[in-house]
Short mmCIF file of C-alpha atoms in Angstrom, two decimals:
data_model
loop_
_atom_site.label_atom_id
_atom_site.label_comp_id
_atom_site.label_asym_id
_atom_site.label_seq_id
_atom_site.Cartn_x
_atom_site.Cartn_y
_atom_site.Cartn_z
CA MET A 158 -13.21 -13.37 11.17
CA SER A 159 -11.67 -13.79 15.01
CA ALA A 160 -8.71 -14.93 15.95
CA GLN A 161 -10.88 -18.30 17.49
CA GLN A 162 -12.31 -18.30 14.05
CA SER A 163 -9.50 -18.20 12.46
CA LYS A 164 -7.69 -22.02 11.76
CA ALA A 165 -3.95 -21.50 9.38
CA LEU A 166 -4.03 -23.73 5.95
CA SER A 167 -0.53 -24.92 6.20
CA ILE A 168 2.11 -24.48 2.97
CA LYS A 169 2.97 -27.35 1.81
CA ALA A 170 6.98 -28.04 0.50
CA ASN A 171 6.94 -27.59 -3.53
CA ALA A 172 4.44 -25.14 -3.86
CA ILE A 173 3.81 -22.68 -5.67
CA GLY A 174 1.25 -19.24 -4.53
CA ILE A 175 0.77 -16.01 -6.11
CA GLY A 176 1.01 -12.77 -5.52
CA LEU A 177 -3.11 -11.32 -4.30
CA ARG A 178 -3.68 -8.05 -6.30
CA SER A 179 -6.79 -6.01 -6.12
CA PRO A 180 -7.10 -5.89 -9.87
CA HIS A 181 -7.57 -9.77 -9.41
CA HIS A 182 -9.87 -9.83 -6.37
CA GLN A 183 -13.08 -10.27 -7.23
CA GLN A 184 -11.82 -12.62 -10.10
CA ILE A 185 -10.54 -15.23 -7.70
CA VAL A 186 -13.25 -15.02 -4.96
CA GLU A 187 -15.80 -16.17 -7.77
CA GLU A 188 -13.15 -18.65 -9.58
CA LEU A 189 -10.40 -20.04 -7.52
CA PRO A 190 -7.52 -20.60 -9.19
CA ALA A 191 -6.02 -23.56 -9.02
CA VAL A 192 -3.03 -21.71 -7.20
CA ASP A 193 -1.45 -23.76 -3.55
CA TRP A 194 -1.48 -20.85 -1.32
CA LEU A 195 -1.57 -16.25 -1.41
CA GLU A 196 0.62 -13.68 -0.37
CA ILE A 197 -0.38 -10.80 1.13
CA HIS A 198 1.33 -7.15 1.21
CA SER A 199 0.55 -7.16 5.09
CA GLU A 200 0.09 -3.07 5.66
CA ASN A 201 -2.32 -2.89 2.53
CA PHE A 202 -4.49 -4.98 4.62
CA PHE A 203 -3.80 -3.44 8.25
CA THR A 204 -7.56 -1.53 8.82
CA GLU A 205 -10.63 -3.66 9.76
CA ASN A 206 -14.10 -3.19 8.16
CA THR A 207 -12.95 -2.40 4.80
CA LEU A 208 -12.80 -4.15 1.29
CA ASN A 209 -9.84 -5.46 1.45
CA ARG A 210 -10.77 -7.78 4.86
CA ARG A 211 -13.54 -8.78 3.45
CA ILE A 212 -12.09 -11.05 0.78
CA LEU A 213 -8.96 -11.83 2.60
CA ASP A 214 -11.62 -13.34 4.84
CA GLN A 215 -13.07 -14.83 1.98
CA LEU A 216 -10.21 -16.31 0.60
CA SER A 217 -8.08 -17.42 3.78
CA THR A 218 -10.67 -20.13 4.43
CA SER A 219 -9.97 -21.57 0.97
CA TYR A 220 -6.09 -20.84 -0.10
CA PRO A 221 -3.29 -20.93 2.75
CA LEU A 222 -1.18 -17.41 3.67
CA SER A 223 1.53 -16.29 3.88
CA MET A 224 2.08 -11.92 5.33
CA HIS A 225 4.96 -10.38 3.42
CA GLY A 226 5.40 -7.31 5.15
CA ILE A 227 6.94 -4.11 3.20
CA GLY A 228 6.51 -1.39 7.00
CA LEU A 229 8.44 -2.67 9.66
CA SER A 230 11.65 -0.51 8.70
CA LEU A 231 13.80 -3.51 10.22
CA GLY A 232 17.25 -2.48 9.13
CA SER A 233 16.34 1.80 10.51
CA THR A 234 18.42 3.19 13.69
CA ASP A 235 14.96 3.80 14.70
CA PRO A 236 13.18 2.04 17.17
CA VAL A 237 10.22 -0.63 16.57
CA ASN A 238 7.49 1.40 15.51
CA GLN A 239 5.21 -0.21 18.21
CA GLN A 240 2.44 1.09 17.24
CA HIS A 241 2.53 -0.94 13.23
CA LEU A 242 3.75 -3.64 15.35
CA SER A 243 0.56 -3.91 17.23
CA GLN A 244 -1.05 -3.73 13.89
CA MET A 245 0.56 -6.68 12.42
CA LYS A 246 0.35 -8.42 15.78
CA ALA A 247 -3.64 -7.66 14.86
CA LEU A 248 -3.84 -8.79 11.07
CA ILE A 249 -1.92 -11.86 12.40
CA ASP A 250 -3.76 -12.87 15.52
CA CYS A 251 -7.67 -12.81 12.93
CA TYR A 252 -5.76 -14.78 9.82
CA ASN A 253 -2.89 -17.36 10.81
CA PRO A 254 -0.83 -17.02 8.91
CA ALA A 255 1.23 -19.89 7.59
CA LEU A 256 4.51 -17.53 7.05
CA ILE A 257 5.65 -14.42 8.11
CA SER A 258 8.26 -12.26 6.58
CA GLU A 259 10.12 -8.72 6.45
CA HIS A 260 12.80 -7.91 3.84
CA LEU A 261 16.70 -7.24 4.21
CA SER A 262 16.33 -2.99 4.15
CA TRP A 263 15.13 0.08 5.56
CA SER A 264 12.28 2.64 4.90
CA SER A 265 12.23 4.48 7.98
CA VAL A 266 14.28 7.21 9.26
CA ASN A 267 13.94 10.00 11.79
CA SER A 268 9.68 8.79 12.08
CA ARG A 269 10.05 9.49 8.52
CA TYR A 270 8.67 6.80 5.44
CA PHE A 271 10.13 6.49 2.35
CA ASN A 272 7.62 3.45 1.21
CA ASP A 273 10.66 2.18 -0.75
CA LEU A 274 13.22 -0.72 -0.18
CA LEU A 275 15.86 0.77 1.31
CA PRO A 276 19.62 -0.43 1.65
CA VAL A 277 21.41 -1.46 4.10
CA PRO A 278 25.87 -1.66 4.94
CA TYR A 279 26.70 -4.96 6.08
CA THR A 280 29.14 -4.42 8.74
CA LYS A 281 28.45 -5.58 11.92
CA GLU A 282 26.88 -2.29 13.19
CA SER A 283 23.91 -3.16 10.60
CA LEU A 284 23.90 -6.90 11.88
CA ASP A 285 23.18 -5.57 15.57
CA VAL A 286 20.60 -3.26 14.51
CA PHE A 287 18.59 -5.27 11.99
CA CYS A 288 19.07 -8.49 14.74
CA ASP A 289 17.69 -6.39 17.33
CA LYS A 290 15.11 -5.26 16.14
CA LEU A 291 13.91 -8.61 14.81
CA ASN A 292 13.96 -10.05 18.10
CA GLN A 293 11.74 -7.63 19.91
CA VAL A 294 9.25 -7.92 16.66
CA GLN A 295 9.35 -12.36 16.87
CA ASP A 296 8.88 -11.99 21.07
CA VAL A 297 5.90 -9.74 20.30
CA LEU A 298 4.14 -11.74 18.11
CA GLY A 299 5.72 -14.72 19.71
CA ARG A 300 6.86 -16.48 16.02
CA ALA A 301 9.88 -16.33 13.98
CA LEU A 302 9.85 -14.11 10.68
CA HIS A 303 11.39 -15.15 7.46
CA ILE A 304 14.23 -12.42 5.78
CA GLU A 305 13.96 -11.74 2.39
CA ASN A 306 17.59 -11.27 0.32
CA PRO A 307 16.92 -7.75 -1.26
CA THR A 308 17.30 -5.74 -4.65
CA THR A 309 20.78 -3.41 -4.59
CA TYR A 310 21.66 -0.75 -6.33
CA LEU A 311 25.09 0.22 -5.19
CA ALA A 312 27.02 -1.29 -2.42
CA PHE A 313 28.98 0.78 0.72
CA LYS A 314 31.98 0.93 0.80
CA ASN A 315 32.24 -0.15 4.34
CA SER A 316 30.71 -3.31 3.68
CA ASN A 317 32.97 -6.13 4.58
CA ILE A 318 30.67 -9.08 5.41
CA PHE A 319 28.65 -11.02 2.57
CA GLU A 320 25.31 -10.78 1.41
CA TRP A 321 24.54 -14.14 1.97
CA ASP A 322 26.61 -14.45 5.15
CA PHE A 323 24.61 -11.53 6.85
CA LEU A 324 21.99 -13.38 6.29
CA ASN A 325 23.08 -16.63 7.55
CA GLU A 326 24.14 -14.51 10.84
CA ILE A 327 20.79 -12.84 11.24
CA GLU A 328 18.81 -16.71 11.16
CA GLN A 329 21.38 -18.56 13.57
CA ARG A 330 21.24 -15.14 16.17
CA CYS A 331 17.17 -15.36 15.69
CA GLY A 332 15.80 -18.77 15.26
CA CYS A 333 14.22 -16.85 11.72
CA GLY A 334 14.42 -18.30 8.18
CA LEU A 335 15.18 -17.30 5.11
CA LEU A 336 13.05 -15.53 1.71
CA LEU A 337 15.25 -16.33 -0.96
CA ASP A 338 14.46 -13.85 -4.02
CA LEU A 339 15.65 -15.55 -7.22
CA ASN A 340 15.45 -12.11 -8.92
CA ASN A 341 17.19 -10.70 -6.55
CA ILE A 342 20.55 -12.24 -6.42
CA TYR A 343 19.76 -12.15 -10.61
CA VAL A 344 19.81 -8.63 -10.66
CA ASN A 345 22.24 -8.37 -7.91
CA SER A 346 24.72 -10.17 -10.55
CA VAL A 347 24.52 -8.34 -13.12
CA ASN A 348 23.76 -4.42 -11.20
CA LEU A 349 26.98 -5.83 -8.56
CA GLY A 350 28.53 -8.99 -10.30
CA LEU A 351 27.15 -10.07 -7.15
CA ASP A 352 27.91 -14.78 -7.73
CA ALA A 353 24.53 -15.95 -7.80
CA GLN A 354 26.16 -19.77 -8.02
CA GLN A 355 28.76 -18.64 -4.77
CA TYR A 356 25.46 -17.40 -3.25
CA LEU A 357 23.73 -20.27 -3.38
CA ARG A 358 26.42 -22.14 -2.62
CA GLU A 359 26.50 -20.38 0.65
CA ILE A 360 23.21 -19.21 2.63
CA ASN A 361 22.22 -21.74 4.65
CA LEU A 362 19.75 -23.20 2.32
CA SER A 363 17.75 -25.54 4.90
CA ALA A 364 16.86 -22.07 6.45
CA VAL A 365 14.94 -21.00 3.31
CA LYS A 366 11.90 -21.40 4.60
CA GLU A 367 9.63 -19.61 0.85
CA ILE A 368 11.07 -18.58 -3.05
CA HIS A 369 10.35 -15.28 -4.78
CA LEU A 370 9.98 -15.42 -8.55
CA ALA A 371 10.09 -11.84 -10.44
CA GLY A 372 11.12 -10.29 -13.44
CA PHE A 373 12.91 -6.82 -13.86
CA THR A 374 12.56 -3.80 -16.01
CA ARG A 375 15.43 -2.31 -18.05
CA LYS A 376 17.27 0.80 -17.82
CA GLN A 377 18.68 2.34 -20.05
CA LEU A 378 20.74 5.32 -18.29
CA ASP A 379 23.67 7.47 -19.92
CA ASN A 380 26.97 5.30 -19.52
CA GLY A 381 25.59 1.45 -19.70
CA GLU A 382 22.13 -0.50 -18.70
CA ILE A 383 20.82 -1.28 -15.00
CA LEU A 384 18.47 -3.79 -13.98
CA ILE A 385 15.43 -2.21 -11.99
CA ASP A 386 13.59 -5.21 -9.80
CA THR A 387 10.21 -3.64 -10.93
CA HIS A 388 7.78 -7.21 -9.93
CA GLY A 389 5.89 -6.07 -13.35
CA SER A 390 6.86 -8.97 -16.05
CA GLU A 391 7.06 -12.94 -16.74
CA VAL A 392 9.75 -14.23 -15.14
CA SER A 393 13.09 -14.66 -16.98
CA GLU A 394 15.43 -16.93 -18.04
CA PRO A 395 18.17 -17.10 -15.85
CA VAL A 396 16.19 -16.72 -12.82
CA TRP A 397 13.91 -19.89 -14.09
CA GLN A 398 17.66 -21.60 -14.17
CA LEU A 399 18.34 -20.22 -10.53
CA PHE A 400 14.59 -22.32 -9.75
CA SER A 401 15.46 -24.85 -11.12
CA GLN A 402 18.76 -25.05 -9.59
CA ILE A 403 17.86 -24.43 -6.12
CA ARG A 404 14.64 -26.78 -5.98
CA GLU A 405 18.05 -30.12 -6.48
CA HIS A 406 18.15 -29.54 -2.77
CA CYS A 407 14.88 -26.72 -1.28
CA ASN A 408 11.74 -27.84 -1.46
CA ALA A 409 10.25 -24.59 0.31
CA PRO A 410 7.22 -22.80 -0.97
CA ALA A 411 8.17 -20.32 -4.05
CA LEU A 412 5.50 -17.36 -5.34
CA ILE A 413 5.26 -15.53 -7.91
CA GLU A 414 5.57 -11.70 -7.48
CA TRP A 415 4.18 -8.88 -9.98
CA ASP A 416 3.17 -5.66 -8.40
CA THR A 417 3.63 -3.36 -11.38
CA ASP A 418 1.93 -3.25 -14.73
CA ILE A 419 -0.36 -6.41 -13.53
CA PRO A 420 -1.60 -8.13 -16.69
CA ALA A 421 -4.06 -10.68 -16.78
CA LEU A 422 -4.39 -13.34 -13.73
CA GLU A 423 -4.60 -16.01 -16.84
CA ILE A 424 -0.85 -14.01 -16.93
CA LEU A 425 0.14 -15.26 -13.24
CA LEU A 426 -1.31 -18.24 -13.74
CA GLU A 427 0.83 -19.42 -16.55
CA GLN A 428 4.05 -18.09 -15.02
CA VAL A 429 2.51 -20.90 -12.38
CA ALA A 430 2.26 -23.60 -14.22
CA ILE A 431 5.83 -22.76 -15.93
CA ALA A 432 7.16 -22.75 -12.41
CA ARG A 433 5.17 -27.16 -11.51
CA LYS A 434 6.70 -27.60 -14.36
CA VAL A 435 10.35 -26.63 -13.91
CA GLN A 436 10.56 -28.66 -10.47
CA SER A 437 8.43 -30.86 -12.15
CA LYS A 438 11.47 -33.47 -11.51
CA PHE A 439 12.07 -32.59 -8.14
CA GLU A 440 9.33 -33.22 -6.41
CA SER A 441 8.48 -34.80 -3.12
CA ILE A 442 5.05 -34.50 -0.33
CA GLU A 443 6.68 -33.06 1.97
CA ALA A 444 4.72 -30.92 4.22
CA VAL A 445 6.30 -27.64 5.39
CA SER A 446 4.81 -26.42 9.36
CA ALA A 447 3.05 -23.38 9.22
CA MET B 277 30.59 6.66 9.30
CA LYS B 278 27.52 5.64 11.98
CA LEU B 279 24.33 4.10 10.26
CA SER B 280 22.85 6.87 11.85
CA GLN B 281 24.24 9.05 9.95
CA LEU B 282 24.61 7.25 7.24
CA GLN B 283 20.45 6.91 7.14
CA ASN B 284 20.41 10.05 7.41
CA ASN B 285 21.96 11.09 5.26
CA PHE B 286 20.94 8.90 2.95
CA SER B 287 17.10 9.78 3.60
CA LYS B 288 18.45 14.10 2.89
CA HIS B 289 19.81 13.13 -0.87
CA LEU B 290 16.26 11.46 -0.81
CA LEU B 291 14.98 14.77 0.01
CA HIS B 292 17.49 17.06 -2.34
CA GLU B 293 18.55 18.43 0.75
CA ALA B 294 22.39 18.84 0.28
CA VAL B 295 25.06 15.48 2.11
CA ASP B 296 28.59 15.01 0.71
CA ILE B 297 27.73 12.33 -1.80
CA ASP B 298 31.22 11.16 -0.84
CA ALA B 299 30.55 10.60 2.81
CA LEU B 300 28.49 7.97 2.38
CA ASP B 301 31.02 5.58 0.67
CA ILE B 302 29.08 4.56 -2.76
CA THR B 303 30.53 1.65 -5.24
CA GLY B 304 28.51 0.03 -7.82
CA PRO B 305 28.55 0.00 -11.37
CA PHE B 306 27.30 4.25 -12.08
CA PRO B 307 28.94 7.38 -10.29
CA PRO B 308 26.96 7.24 -6.90
CA GLU B 309 25.00 9.85 -7.74
CA GLN B 310 23.44 8.30 -10.16
CA LEU B 311 23.25 4.96 -8.17
CA LEU B 312 21.44 7.86 -5.55
CA GLY B 313 19.07 8.97 -8.72
CA LEU B 314 17.61 5.72 -8.92
CA TYR B 315 17.04 5.76 -5.44
CA ARG B 316 15.55 8.53 -5.30
CA ASN B 317 13.39 8.16 -8.71
CA ASN B 318 11.78 5.41 -7.20
CA PHE B 319 10.44 7.51 -3.54
CA TYR B 320 9.12 9.90 -5.73
CA MET B 321 7.49 8.07 -7.99
CA SER B 322 6.06 5.77 -6.35
CA PHE B 323 4.37 8.28 -3.72
CA ARG B 324 3.08 10.21 -7.44
CA ASP B 325 1.25 6.65 -8.43
CA TYR B 326 -0.06 6.82 -5.45
CA LEU B 327 -1.46 10.25 -5.22
CA LEU B 328 -2.23 9.28 -9.51
CA ALA B 329 -4.60 6.53 -8.41
CA CYS B 330 -6.09 8.65 -5.52
CA PHE B 331 -6.54 12.09 -8.05
CA PRO B 332 -7.51 10.87 -11.03
CA SER B 333 -9.29 14.29 -12.19
CA VAL B 334 -6.89 16.29 -10.86
CA GLU B 335 -4.29 15.02 -13.06
CA ALA B 336 -5.85 14.93 -15.80
CA LEU B 337 -6.75 19.22 -14.95
CA VAL B 338 -2.97 19.74 -14.78
CA GLY B 339 -1.29 17.74 -17.05
CA ASP B 340 1.54 14.63 -16.59
CA GLU B 341 4.24 17.18 -16.30
CA PHE B 342 3.26 19.45 -13.88
CA PHE B 343 1.21 16.64 -11.71
CA GLU B 344 4.58 15.24 -11.23
CA GLN B 345 6.33 17.92 -9.86
CA LEU B 346 3.23 18.41 -7.48
CA THR B 347 3.77 15.67 -6.68
CA LYS B 348 7.45 15.80 -5.39
CA ALA B 349 6.49 18.39 -3.73
CA PHE B 350 4.35 17.85 -1.83
CA THR B 351 6.59 14.36 -1.05
CA ARG B 352 9.13 16.60 -0.27
CA ASP B 353 7.10 18.91 2.07
CA LYS B 354 4.21 16.31 3.97
CA SER B 355 6.79 13.18 5.56
CA LEU B 356 4.62 10.08 5.38
CA GLU B 357 4.72 9.25 9.04
CA CYS B 358 3.71 5.68 9.14
CA ALA B 359 4.44 2.82 6.98
CA SER B 360 1.03 2.42 5.09
CA ILE B 361 0.67 4.85 2.35
CA GLU B 362 -3.30 4.08 2.56
CA TYR B 363 -3.99 8.12 4.25
CA TYR B 364 -1.02 10.35 3.24
CA GLY B 365 -3.61 11.81 0.28
CA ALA B 366 -5.94 13.55 2.71
CA GLN B 367 -3.60 16.15 3.08
CA PHE B 368 -2.85 16.65 -0.45
CA ALA B 369 -6.36 19.12 -1.61
CA ASP B 370 -4.60 21.80 1.52
CA TYR B 371 -1.50 21.44 0.12
CA ILE B 372 -3.63 22.32 -3.44
CA ALA B 373 -4.60 24.86 -1.22
CA THR B 374 -1.98 27.00 0.19
CA CYS B 375 0.00 26.10 -3.35
CA GLU B 376 1.74 29.38 -5.07
CA GLN B 377 1.94 26.71 -8.81
CA THR B 378 -1.92 26.48 -8.82
CA LYS B 379 -3.04 30.03 -7.20
CA PRO B 380 -4.22 30.07 -11.12
CA LEU B 381 -6.66 26.75 -10.70
CA PRO B 382 -8.95 28.56 -7.64
CA TYR B 383 -11.10 24.85 -7.94
CA LEU B 384 -8.23 22.45 -8.23
CA ALA B 385 -7.97 22.03 -4.30
CA ASP B 386 -11.96 21.38 -3.89
CA ILE B 387 -11.48 18.64 -6.98
CA ALA B 388 -8.45 17.66 -5.43
CA ARG B 389 -10.96 17.51 -2.54
CA PHE B 390 -13.74 15.73 -4.67
CA ASP B 391 -11.31 12.78 -5.48
CA TRP B 392 -10.29 12.16 -2.51
CA ALA B 393 -13.86 12.51 -0.79
CA VAL B 394 -14.66 9.18 -3.99
CA ASP B 395 -11.76 7.42 -3.51
CA ARG B 396 -12.47 7.37 0.29
CA ALA B 397 -16.91 6.59 0.15
CA LYS B 398 -15.11 4.03 -2.60
CA SER B 399 -12.98 1.94 0.58
CA VAL B 400 -16.58 2.03 2.54
CA ILE B 401 -18.14 -2.38 2.86
CA GLU B 402 -20.96 -2.05 5.10
CA PHE B 403 -24.22 -0.06 4.93
CA ASN B 404 -26.80 -0.07 6.25
CA GLU B 405 -30.48 0.85 5.84
CA PHE B 406 -32.84 3.65 7.84
CA PRO B 407 -34.37 2.23 10.41
CA PHE B 408 -37.86 3.00 10.36
CA GLU B 409 -38.72 0.75 12.96
CA GLN B 410 -36.42 1.71 15.91
CA LEU B 411 -38.14 5.11 14.92
CA ALA B 412 -41.93 4.24 15.15
CA GLN B 413 -41.07 2.58 18.36
CA LEU B 414 -39.86 5.83 19.79
CA SER B 415 -42.87 8.21 21.85
CA GLU B 416 -43.15 12.06 20.00
CA GLN B 417 -41.29 13.24 23.04
CA GLN B 418 -38.48 11.79 22.59
CA GLN B 419 -38.87 11.31 17.96
CA LEU B 420 -38.24 15.09 18.68
CA THR B 421 -35.25 15.00 20.40
CA ILE B 422 -32.89 12.49 18.01
CA VAL B 423 -30.26 13.74 15.09
CA PHE B 424 -29.45 11.61 11.98
CA SER B 425 -26.66 10.54 10.79
CA THR B 426 -25.14 9.62 6.96
CA PRO B 427 -22.46 6.82 6.37
CA PRO B 428 -18.99 6.60 7.94
CA ASN B 429 -16.70 9.05 4.72
CA THR B 430 -20.01 11.13 3.46
CA CYS B 431 -18.04 14.63 2.51
CA LEU B 432 -20.42 17.38 1.98
CA ILE B 433 -18.11 20.20 -0.15
CA THR B 434 -18.81 24.34 -0.93
CA SER B 435 -16.99 24.93 -3.51
CA GLN B 436 -16.59 29.16 -5.53
CA SER B 437 -16.54 27.31 -7.87
CA PRO B 438 -18.33 25.20 -9.74
CA VAL B 439 -17.11 22.48 -9.26
CA PHE B 440 -19.13 19.68 -9.45
CA ASP B 441 -20.13 20.91 -13.17
CA ILE B 442 -15.46 20.61 -13.72
CA TRP B 443 -15.29 17.28 -11.92
CA CYS B 444 -18.03 16.10 -14.22
CA GLY B 445 -17.21 17.19 -17.43
CA VAL B 446 -12.95 15.28 -15.96
CA GLN B 447 -15.15 12.39 -16.04
CA LYS B 448 -16.80 12.98 -19.66
CA GLY B 449 -13.59 14.10 -20.76
CA ASP B 450 -14.75 17.65 -21.81
CA VAL B 451 -14.52 21.52 -20.10
CA ASP B 452 -15.01 23.25 -22.33
CA GLY B 453 -18.48 25.60 -21.86
CA ILE B 454 -18.71 26.03 -18.92
CA ASP B 455 -19.82 28.81 -16.22
CA MET B 456 -16.64 29.43 -14.11
CA GLN B 457 -18.59 32.06 -11.82
CA GLN B 458 -21.20 29.37 -10.06
CA SER B 459 -20.48 28.44 -6.87
CA GLN B 460 -21.33 25.20 -5.97
CA SER B 461 -22.29 22.62 -3.18
CA ILE B 462 -21.68 18.63 -3.62
CA VAL B 463 -21.75 15.86 -1.26
CA ILE B 464 -19.82 12.58 -1.57
CA PHE B 465 -21.03 9.63 0.00
CA PRO B 466 -21.06 5.98 -0.02
CA ASN B 467 -23.39 3.67 -1.55
CA ALA B 468 -23.99 -0.50 -1.98
CA THR B 469 -24.01 -0.12 -6.50
CA GLN B 470 -21.74 2.20 -6.88
CA GLY B 471 -19.17 2.67 -4.79
CA ALA B 472 -19.25 6.05 -4.45
CA GLN B 473 -22.15 8.60 -4.81
CA TYR B 474 -22.29 12.33 -5.99
CA GLN B 475 -24.65 15.34 -6.66
CA GLU B 476 -24.45 18.80 -6.28
CA LEU B 477 -26.60 20.11 -4.12
CA SER B 478 -29.34 22.80 -4.64
CA VAL B 479 -29.06 26.33 -1.95
CA PRO B 480 -31.78 24.18 0.38
CA GLN B 481 -30.58 21.72 0.50
CA TYR B 482 -27.25 22.45 1.48
CA GLU B 483 -28.49 23.51 4.42
CA PHE B 484 -30.62 21.61 5.42
CA ILE B 485 -27.41 18.15 5.31
CA SER B 486 -25.25 21.70 7.06
CA ALA B 487 -27.19 21.11 9.64
CA VAL B 488 -27.25 17.02 10.25
CA TYR B 489 -23.75 17.66 10.30
CA ARG B 490 -24.05 19.34 13.58
CA GLY B 491 -26.01 17.34 15.14
CA GLU B 492 -28.97 18.97 15.05
CA SER B 493 -32.52 17.28 16.49
CA LEU B 494 -35.21 17.04 14.40
CA GLN B 495 -36.93 19.34 17.07
CA SER B 496 -34.82 21.92 14.74
CA LEU B 497 -34.85 20.67 11.41
CA ALA B 498 -38.10 20.50 11.42
CA GLN B 499 -38.40 24.43 11.90
CA MET B 500 -36.47 24.36 8.47
CA SER B 501 -38.97 25.36 5.38
CA ASP B 502 -39.80 22.15 3.11
CA PHE B 503 -38.37 19.90 6.24
CA GLN B 504 -40.10 16.51 5.40
CA GLN B 505 -39.39 16.22 1.25
CA LEU B 506 -35.82 16.75 2.16
CA LEU B 507 -35.56 14.55 4.88
CA GLN B 508 -37.78 11.84 2.88
CA TYR B 509 -35.55 12.55 -0.25
CA PHE B 510 -32.18 11.99 1.43
CA ILE B 511 -32.91 9.02 3.39
CA SER B 512 -34.26 7.46 -0.29
CA ILE B 513 -30.12 8.49 -1.76
CA SER B 514 -29.22 6.06 1.49
CA LEU B 515 -28.03 9.85 2.92
CA ILE B 516 -29.69 10.01 5.98
CA ASN B 517 -29.32 5.76 7.03
CA ASN B 518 -29.51 6.62 11.37
CA PHE B 519 -30.59 7.85 13.32
CA ARG B 520 -29.61 7.91 17.38
CA ILE B 521 -31.03 10.27 20.86
CA GLN B 522 -29.07 12.88 21.40
CA GLY B 523 -27.00 13.09 24.51
CA GLU B 524 -26.51 9.68 23.41
CA LEU B 525 -23.21 7.49 21.62
#
């Protein structure tokens, strides 16, 4: 598929999508289930002439797409990895997705990658580094990214900016959108005492262009319990409550995200049905532009 | 602490290098060492899960605990140099071959090569039939100069161990009774219906395919005994699936 052939399908307001994961590829191609959009992990589709790309070729004509990156490492002091950016641009040019997103995190330093989303301190220096790199990326791609709030299991004592203010400032400086992961907010509220209600009050909801819904795992430590953002279970009740709350003010497309212990597709579709039920009282038919 | 220093120290901790944890100025619901341990655990587990998906036979042979130690050492010693982890496993077999802990298992590196070859063969999606019509259009003189080619991601392994028998035994869950003194050669290549096809090669088959790999021309291959039979066979199983005229791309 060439850039000329691709035509973006837009994602409607209040649309509910699912993350496209390899155990479901064939079933989705054959059955085209009634989900509103699909999100891929961009890096898994960089290489041309692969099974993944063939699947994407097929599905991109039936579903609007979102590309969710995990490797740009925007919070790292390393320079932007130009090869990675070129691969990302080639993928975007090929499929012209409705949404593109990345994380408020870092995953590499000194050119070594850790295949994880690591925490940044919320300081002016971090903000400058992040915004500088995000601006470089957006300049190359010619369009805005959406930045996702992270799960963190620790905080840095030198952080002197609230996470919501940090994200709002990124949005202001870079003209990007925000991806609000409600499970991350909940996990951080339990683990670190973050005030989820204040988060929803303070974050700039008009900049929120996508919502993530996922499940967590409880991990017992010697001296207590911690929630781990595994994306390996159903969306929890407190997260559904946050979703219901945010739907009063925000109609951004939402995604059921499930990355580990991936269940049958039908389970994800049940989660989609719950999301639709939760938001049914707030729905409008306003299109969200690509 | 500057951000670059903080990230440098954080990464050192992930890699089990000495670092002053207090200087990282971490706070949270548990002691800093424990919180950093969560990240360290996630880091090694994500690489272990990836390597397990690529090297299931290695894990089956050494067991979960040893596999975890092996992948942890590999992850620490061999850095991932790009964001995509897809090709990271390419170095794993060579690492095993030089690893002190795996010396009692001399076949393990070749089992890893076998697993990796299967993984890579499965990633191929384009297949073509041997172009007999194009071959017929060449003059006899031109035909003598052709070199044959195999599908992408085809892998030839020759081992001092009975690696084919061990690998197949692992798939069946029975590795008893294998003559460990045998040496074996195997070819693994993409197959449109099976994903990956693999088979043990006899000595003449191995020599023939090795010569094809070296880019020897049809004229040279024709000097080998059983040439026609071998060529027909490898074309019939789509291991030889194309040709080009020597010297042309």
